[in-house]
Amino acid sequence: MASNQPFRIKTISEYHRLMGLPKPEHPLISVINFETITHLPNSESISLVFDFYSVSLKRNFNAKFKYGQQEYDFDEGIMFFMSPGQVFGLELEKGATLRHSGWMLLVHPDFLWNTPLAKTIKRYEYFNYWVHEALFLSEKEEGTIITLMQNIGQEYHSNIDKFSQNIIIAQMELLLNYAERFYNRQFITRKITNHRILDRLEDTLTAYFNSEALAKKGLPTVQYIADTLNVSPGYLSGMLKTLTGQSTQQHIHDKLIERAKEKLSTTGLSVSEIAYELGFEHPQSFSKLFKTKTNVSPLEFRHSFN
């Protein structure tokens, strides 16, 4: 298996075979104890892509995990989430035995078919966070997540009946909602790190608005801002919503309105000229956004200074 080519795993049964695990008891869902996986197949390095969801709680991990161009080493209890189609890599030192503990939940999208979770799972943005944006759990939080994973495992290990899927889905939703709560806590408790990101966001927007890029390229995209800050768009948005109540897009628009107010109150430029300088092709679009944000038109704002 070439280590530089992602190896696509279409089914949970394939993953079990690849990792030397027994055949899963259910073809569409599996709860795995990491201590039962002691090697990487065929090499010290592997790149994988799943066609199913994975939720992992790891600790004491002696391999490197790579996702989204980021490498990470960790030995604390951390949790990360991946949706189908995302590529990630694992790298182990030559001759080393893979060592890790924790739990992993694998769920094929077909298991969610015809349930509300099939749609709502897409609203959990942490499935698209980068590895260095993983969720750091307290001992109590870790216990909550492990209990839920074990409950799911016990349910599909017992005799499957007409209630089984609904019970497992309910446990999954509870797990995902707990994770959302814990992320919200992390945004607040990791204040120094997150406030540095806020400061860098402000510096990035100021530099962009002071450059010629605004007139030439228009407003910066959320993806551009996230790339500049070296965070995923979803993590940036979640952090900002928790700390400031606003999305990244709203921050960009606030900076724009701030600059527009400055030009309207201190220059003699027409509204159209200001709109073009701020990257708008059509002045009407600028005027509409300005009124939405301030409840007055650009001209009304300017006249308030006279």
Short mmCIF file of C-alpha atoms in Angstrom, two decimals:
data_model
loop_
_atom_site.label_atom_id
_atom_site.label_comp_id
_atom_site.label_asym_id
_atom_site.label_seq_id
_atom_site.Cartn_x
_atom_site.Cartn_y
_atom_site.Cartn_z
CA MET A 1 0.00 0.00 0.00
CA ALA A 2 1.55 3.31 -1.07
CA SER A 3 1.83 5.67 1.83
CA ASN A 4 1.47 8.78 -0.33
CA GLN A 5 -1.79 7.68 -1.97
CA PRO A 6 -4.96 7.85 0.16
CA PHE A 7 -6.49 4.43 0.64
CA ARG A 8 -10.28 4.66 0.31
CA ILE A 9 -12.27 2.57 2.76
CA LYS A 10 -15.87 2.20 1.63
CA THR A 11 -17.29 0.04 4.38
CA ILE A 12 -16.81 -0.46 8.09
CA SER A 13 -16.07 -4.14 7.41
CA GLU A 14 -13.12 -3.06 5.20
CA TYR A 15 -11.73 -0.94 8.04
CA HIS A 16 -11.98 -3.88 10.46
CA ARG A 17 -10.11 -6.11 8.01
CA LEU A 18 -7.43 -3.48 7.37
CA MET A 19 -6.77 -3.04 11.08
CA GLY A 20 -6.82 -6.77 11.88
CA LEU A 21 -10.07 -6.57 13.84
CA PRO A 22 -12.85 -9.19 13.92
CA LYS A 23 -15.74 -8.76 11.52
CA PRO A 24 -18.11 -6.06 12.85
CA GLU A 25 -21.33 -7.30 14.39
CA HIS A 26 -23.29 -4.65 12.47
CA PRO A 27 -22.30 -3.68 8.89
CA LEU A 28 -23.20 0.02 9.28
CA ILE A 29 -22.02 0.92 12.79
CA SER A 30 -19.10 -0.04 15.02
CA VAL A 31 -17.65 1.00 18.38
CA ILE A 32 -13.94 0.15 18.59
CA ASN A 33 -11.62 0.11 21.61
CA PHE A 34 -8.33 1.58 20.30
CA GLU A 35 -6.30 -0.76 22.48
CA THR A 36 -7.32 -3.60 20.13
CA ILE A 37 -5.50 -1.87 17.21
CA THR A 38 -1.75 -2.38 17.67
CA HIS A 39 -0.28 -1.79 14.20
CA LEU A 40 -0.62 0.19 11.01
CA PRO A 41 -1.16 -2.06 7.96
CA ASN A 42 1.94 -2.77 5.84
CA SER A 43 3.95 0.34 6.75
CA GLU A 44 4.76 3.00 9.31
CA SER A 45 2.77 5.54 7.32
CA ILE A 46 -0.74 5.38 5.91
CA SER A 47 -3.19 7.83 4.36
CA LEU A 48 -6.88 6.99 4.57
CA VAL A 49 -10.24 8.31 3.46
CA PHE A 50 -13.47 6.91 4.90
CA ASP A 51 -16.86 6.76 3.20
CA PHE A 52 -18.46 6.98 6.65
CA TYR A 53 -18.47 9.18 9.75
CA SER A 54 -15.94 8.67 12.53
CA VAL A 55 -15.90 10.06 16.07
CA SER A 56 -12.65 9.37 17.93
CA LEU A 57 -11.64 9.82 21.54
CA LYS A 58 -7.89 9.18 21.84
CA ARG A 59 -5.22 9.45 24.49
CA ASN A 60 -1.61 8.25 24.92
CA PHE A 61 -1.20 8.19 21.14
CA ASN A 62 2.39 7.60 19.96
CA ALA A 63 1.82 8.14 16.21
CA LYS A 64 1.49 11.42 14.33
CA PHE A 65 -1.93 12.34 13.02
CA LYS A 66 -2.13 14.50 9.89
CA TYR A 67 -5.24 16.25 8.62
CA GLY A 68 -5.77 19.48 6.70
CA GLN A 69 -2.00 20.00 6.20
CA GLN A 70 -1.55 19.96 9.97
CA GLU A 71 0.42 17.43 12.01
CA TYR A 72 -0.33 16.76 15.61
CA ASP A 73 1.18 14.74 18.49
CA PHE A 74 -0.95 14.27 21.56
CA ASP A 75 -1.09 12.32 24.79
CA GLU A 76 -4.03 14.07 26.44
CA GLY A 77 -7.63 12.97 25.99
CA ILE A 78 -8.79 14.61 22.81
CA MET A 79 -11.77 14.11 20.54
CA PHE A 80 -12.06 14.71 16.82
CA PHE A 81 -14.68 14.15 14.19
CA MET A 82 -14.49 13.31 10.48
CA SER A 83 -17.19 13.20 7.84
CA PRO A 84 -17.14 10.96 4.73
CA GLY A 85 -14.56 11.88 2.09
CA GLN A 86 -11.99 13.58 4.35
CA VAL A 87 -8.38 12.44 3.96
CA PHE A 88 -6.19 11.91 7.01
CA GLY A 89 -2.80 10.32 7.62
CA LEU A 90 -1.10 8.36 10.39
CA GLU A 91 2.65 8.03 10.79
CA LEU A 92 4.48 5.76 13.24
CA GLU A 93 8.21 5.70 13.99
CA LYS A 94 9.98 2.87 12.22
CA GLY A 95 9.88 -0.34 14.25
CA ALA A 96 7.56 1.14 16.89
CA THR A 97 4.42 -0.59 18.14
CA LEU A 98 1.30 1.52 17.84
CA ARG A 99 0.20 2.61 21.30
CA HIS A 100 -3.03 4.38 22.06
CA SER A 101 -6.15 4.11 24.17
CA GLY A 102 -9.66 5.42 23.78
CA TRP A 103 -12.70 4.70 21.66
CA MET A 104 -13.92 5.24 18.11
CA LEU A 105 -17.44 5.27 16.73
CA LEU A 106 -17.87 4.53 13.02
CA VAL A 107 -21.24 5.20 11.40
CA HIS A 108 -22.09 4.68 7.74
CA PRO A 109 -24.48 7.31 6.27
CA ASP A 110 -26.84 4.48 5.30
CA PHE A 111 -27.46 3.81 9.01
CA LEU A 112 -28.86 7.36 9.30
CA TRP A 113 -31.07 7.04 6.24
CA ASN A 114 -34.69 8.13 6.79
CA THR A 115 -33.92 9.58 10.24
CA PRO A 116 -33.76 13.31 11.16
CA LEU A 117 -30.05 12.89 12.03
CA ALA A 118 -29.28 12.22 8.34
CA LYS A 119 -29.84 15.96 7.77
CA THR A 120 -29.00 17.48 11.13
CA ILE A 121 -25.57 15.81 11.39
CA LYS A 122 -24.39 18.29 8.74
CA ARG A 123 -24.99 21.21 11.10
CA TYR A 124 -22.29 20.02 13.52
CA GLU A 125 -19.43 22.12 12.16
CA TYR A 126 -16.76 20.31 14.17
CA PHE A 127 -16.82 17.49 11.59
CA ASN A 128 -14.83 19.92 9.41
CA TYR A 129 -12.41 21.25 12.02
CA TRP A 130 -8.68 20.67 11.59
CA VAL A 131 -6.80 18.32 13.88
CA HIS A 132 -5.19 21.12 15.92
CA GLU A 133 -8.72 22.34 16.62
CA ALA A 134 -9.62 19.07 18.33
CA LEU A 135 -11.74 18.99 21.47
CA PHE A 136 -9.74 18.72 24.71
CA LEU A 137 -11.80 16.89 27.30
CA SER A 138 -11.79 16.99 31.08
CA GLU A 139 -11.87 13.67 32.90
CA LYS A 140 -15.58 14.09 33.61
CA GLU A 141 -16.37 14.99 29.99
CA GLU A 142 -14.33 12.03 28.79
CA GLY A 143 -16.36 9.74 31.05
CA THR A 144 -19.61 11.07 29.58
CA ILE A 145 -18.50 10.42 26.00
CA ILE A 146 -17.12 6.93 26.75
CA THR A 147 -20.38 5.95 28.47
CA LEU A 148 -22.40 7.03 25.42
CA MET A 149 -20.11 5.14 23.02
CA GLN A 150 -20.33 2.02 25.17
CA ASN A 151 -24.13 2.34 25.32
CA ILE A 152 -24.22 2.42 21.52
CA GLY A 153 -21.97 -0.64 21.36
CA GLN A 154 -24.10 -2.55 23.86
CA GLU A 155 -27.26 -1.75 21.92
CA TYR A 156 -26.11 -3.17 18.59
CA HIS A 157 -24.38 -6.11 20.32
CA SER A 158 -27.69 -7.16 21.87
CA ASN A 159 -30.54 -8.61 19.86
CA ILE A 160 -31.50 -6.11 17.15
CA ASP A 161 -35.20 -5.25 17.19
CA LYS A 162 -37.46 -2.51 15.83
CA PHE A 163 -36.36 -0.14 18.60
CA SER A 164 -32.60 -0.56 18.16
CA GLN A 165 -31.98 2.04 15.46
CA ASN A 166 -34.00 4.73 17.23
CA ILE A 167 -32.20 4.07 20.52
CA ILE A 168 -28.76 4.22 18.84
CA ILE A 169 -29.69 7.39 16.93
CA ALA A 170 -30.86 9.00 20.18
CA GLN A 171 -27.55 8.09 21.87
CA MET A 172 -25.62 9.51 18.88
CA GLU A 173 -27.55 12.77 18.98
CA LEU A 174 -26.87 13.04 22.70
CA LEU A 175 -23.15 12.43 22.09
CA LEU A 176 -23.01 15.07 19.33
CA ASN A 177 -24.88 17.61 21.46
CA TYR A 178 -22.54 17.00 24.41
CA ALA A 179 -19.60 17.55 22.04
CA GLU A 180 -21.13 20.85 20.93
CA ARG A 181 -21.51 21.88 24.58
CA PHE A 182 -17.90 20.91 25.32
CA TYR A 183 -16.64 22.89 22.30
CA ASN A 184 -18.59 25.90 23.51
CA ARG A 185 -16.83 25.51 26.88
CA GLN A 186 -13.46 25.18 25.13
CA PHE A 187 -13.95 28.41 23.17
CA ILE A 188 -14.45 30.21 26.50
CA THR A 189 -11.81 28.47 28.63
CA ARG A 190 -9.05 28.71 26.02
CA LYS A 191 -9.43 32.49 26.08
CA ILE A 192 -5.80 33.46 25.57
CA THR A 193 -5.47 31.38 22.41
CA ASN A 194 -8.83 32.44 21.03
CA HIS A 195 -8.34 36.11 21.86
CA ARG A 196 -5.05 35.99 19.98
CA ILE A 197 -7.00 34.71 16.99
CA LEU A 198 -9.44 37.62 17.44
CA ASP A 199 -6.54 40.09 17.52
CA ARG A 200 -5.05 38.53 14.38
CA LEU A 201 -8.48 38.64 12.70
CA GLU A 202 -8.65 42.36 13.36
CA ASP A 203 -5.09 42.87 12.05
CA THR A 204 -5.85 40.78 8.94
CA LEU A 205 -9.02 42.74 8.13
CA THR A 206 -7.26 46.08 8.73
CA ALA A 207 -4.37 45.12 6.44
CA TYR A 208 -6.77 43.93 3.73
CA PHE A 209 -8.93 47.06 3.92
CA ASN A 210 -5.81 49.28 3.81
CA SER A 211 -4.50 47.53 0.69
CA GLU A 212 -5.58 47.74 -2.92
CA ALA A 213 -7.05 44.25 -2.67
CA LEU A 214 -10.44 45.58 -1.57
CA ALA A 215 -11.00 47.64 -4.72
CA LYS A 216 -9.50 44.98 -7.00
CA LYS A 217 -10.90 41.77 -5.51
CA GLY A 218 -13.84 42.86 -3.39
CA LEU A 219 -14.51 41.79 0.17
CA PRO A 220 -12.28 39.04 1.58
CA THR A 221 -13.99 35.65 1.73
CA VAL A 222 -14.41 33.68 4.93
CA GLN A 223 -12.11 31.03 3.43
CA TYR A 224 -9.39 33.65 2.78
CA ILE A 225 -9.61 34.92 6.37
CA ALA A 226 -9.51 31.39 7.80
CA ASP A 227 -6.52 30.44 5.62
CA THR A 228 -4.65 33.58 6.71
CA LEU A 229 -5.30 32.77 10.37
CA ASN A 230 -4.45 29.07 9.83
CA VAL A 231 -7.77 27.83 11.19
CA SER A 232 -10.69 26.05 9.54
CA PRO A 233 -13.66 28.24 8.51
CA GLY A 234 -16.01 26.26 10.76
CA TYR A 235 -13.80 26.58 13.85
CA LEU A 236 -13.36 30.32 13.25
CA SER A 237 -17.11 30.81 12.90
CA GLY A 238 -17.91 28.71 15.98
CA MET A 239 -15.33 30.53 18.09
CA LEU A 240 -16.52 33.98 16.98
CA LYS A 241 -20.18 33.10 17.56
CA THR A 242 -19.37 32.00 21.12
CA LEU A 243 -17.08 34.91 22.00
CA THR A 244 -18.76 37.76 20.11
CA GLY A 245 -22.18 36.53 18.97
CA GLN A 246 -21.26 37.20 15.34
CA SER A 247 -20.17 35.07 12.39
CA THR A 248 -16.99 35.69 10.38
CA GLN A 249 -19.09 37.19 7.58
CA GLN A 250 -20.69 39.63 10.03
CA HIS A 251 -17.23 40.68 11.25
CA ILE A 252 -16.16 41.35 7.67
CA HIS A 253 -19.31 43.40 7.06
CA ASP A 254 -18.81 45.37 10.29
CA LYS A 255 -15.29 46.28 9.18
CA LEU A 256 -16.68 47.35 5.82
CA ILE A 257 -19.37 49.55 7.38
CA GLU A 258 -16.77 51.08 9.72
CA ARG A 259 -14.64 52.00 6.68
CA ALA A 260 -17.68 53.25 4.76
CA LYS A 261 -18.69 55.53 7.65
CA GLU A 262 -15.16 56.92 7.75
CA LYS A 263 -15.21 57.77 4.03
CA LEU A 264 -18.76 59.21 4.16
CA SER A 265 -17.92 61.50 7.08
CA THR A 266 -14.38 62.63 6.16
CA THR A 267 -14.25 62.74 2.32
CA GLY A 268 -16.18 64.35 -0.50
CA LEU A 269 -16.37 61.13 -2.52
CA SER A 270 -19.78 60.25 -3.93
CA VAL A 271 -21.62 57.18 -2.68
CA SER A 272 -20.83 55.44 -5.99
CA GLU A 273 -17.11 56.23 -5.70
CA ILE A 274 -17.03 54.93 -2.14
CA ALA A 275 -18.88 51.77 -3.21
CA TYR A 276 -16.30 51.09 -5.95
CA GLU A 277 -13.39 51.74 -3.55
CA LEU A 278 -14.92 49.22 -1.16
CA GLY A 279 -15.04 46.56 -3.86
CA PHE A 280 -18.68 46.75 -4.94
CA GLU A 281 -19.48 46.43 -8.64
CA HIS A 282 -22.92 47.94 -8.10
CA PRO A 283 -23.43 50.95 -5.78
CA GLN A 284 -26.98 49.75 -5.09
CA SER A 285 -25.58 46.63 -3.39
CA PHE A 286 -23.40 48.80 -1.15
CA SER A 287 -26.31 51.10 -0.26
CA LYS A 288 -28.56 48.14 0.54
CA LEU A 289 -25.97 46.54 2.86
CA PHE A 290 -25.23 49.87 4.54
CA LYS A 291 -28.93 50.49 5.25
CA THR A 292 -29.40 46.92 6.52
CA LYS A 293 -26.54 47.41 8.97
CA THR A 294 -27.22 51.00 10.09
CA ASN A 295 -30.95 51.60 9.38
CA VAL A 296 -30.04 54.69 7.34
CA SER A 297 -28.87 55.15 3.76
CA PRO A 298 -25.28 56.29 3.04
CA LEU A 299 -26.56 59.77 2.10
CA GLU A 300 -28.67 60.04 5.24
CA PHE A 301 -25.62 59.08 7.29
CA ARG A 302 -23.53 61.73 5.53
CA HIS A 303 -26.18 64.41 6.02
CA SER A 304 -26.22 63.70 9.76
CA PHE A 305 -22.71 65.20 9.89
CA ASN A 306 -23.74 68.44 8.19
#
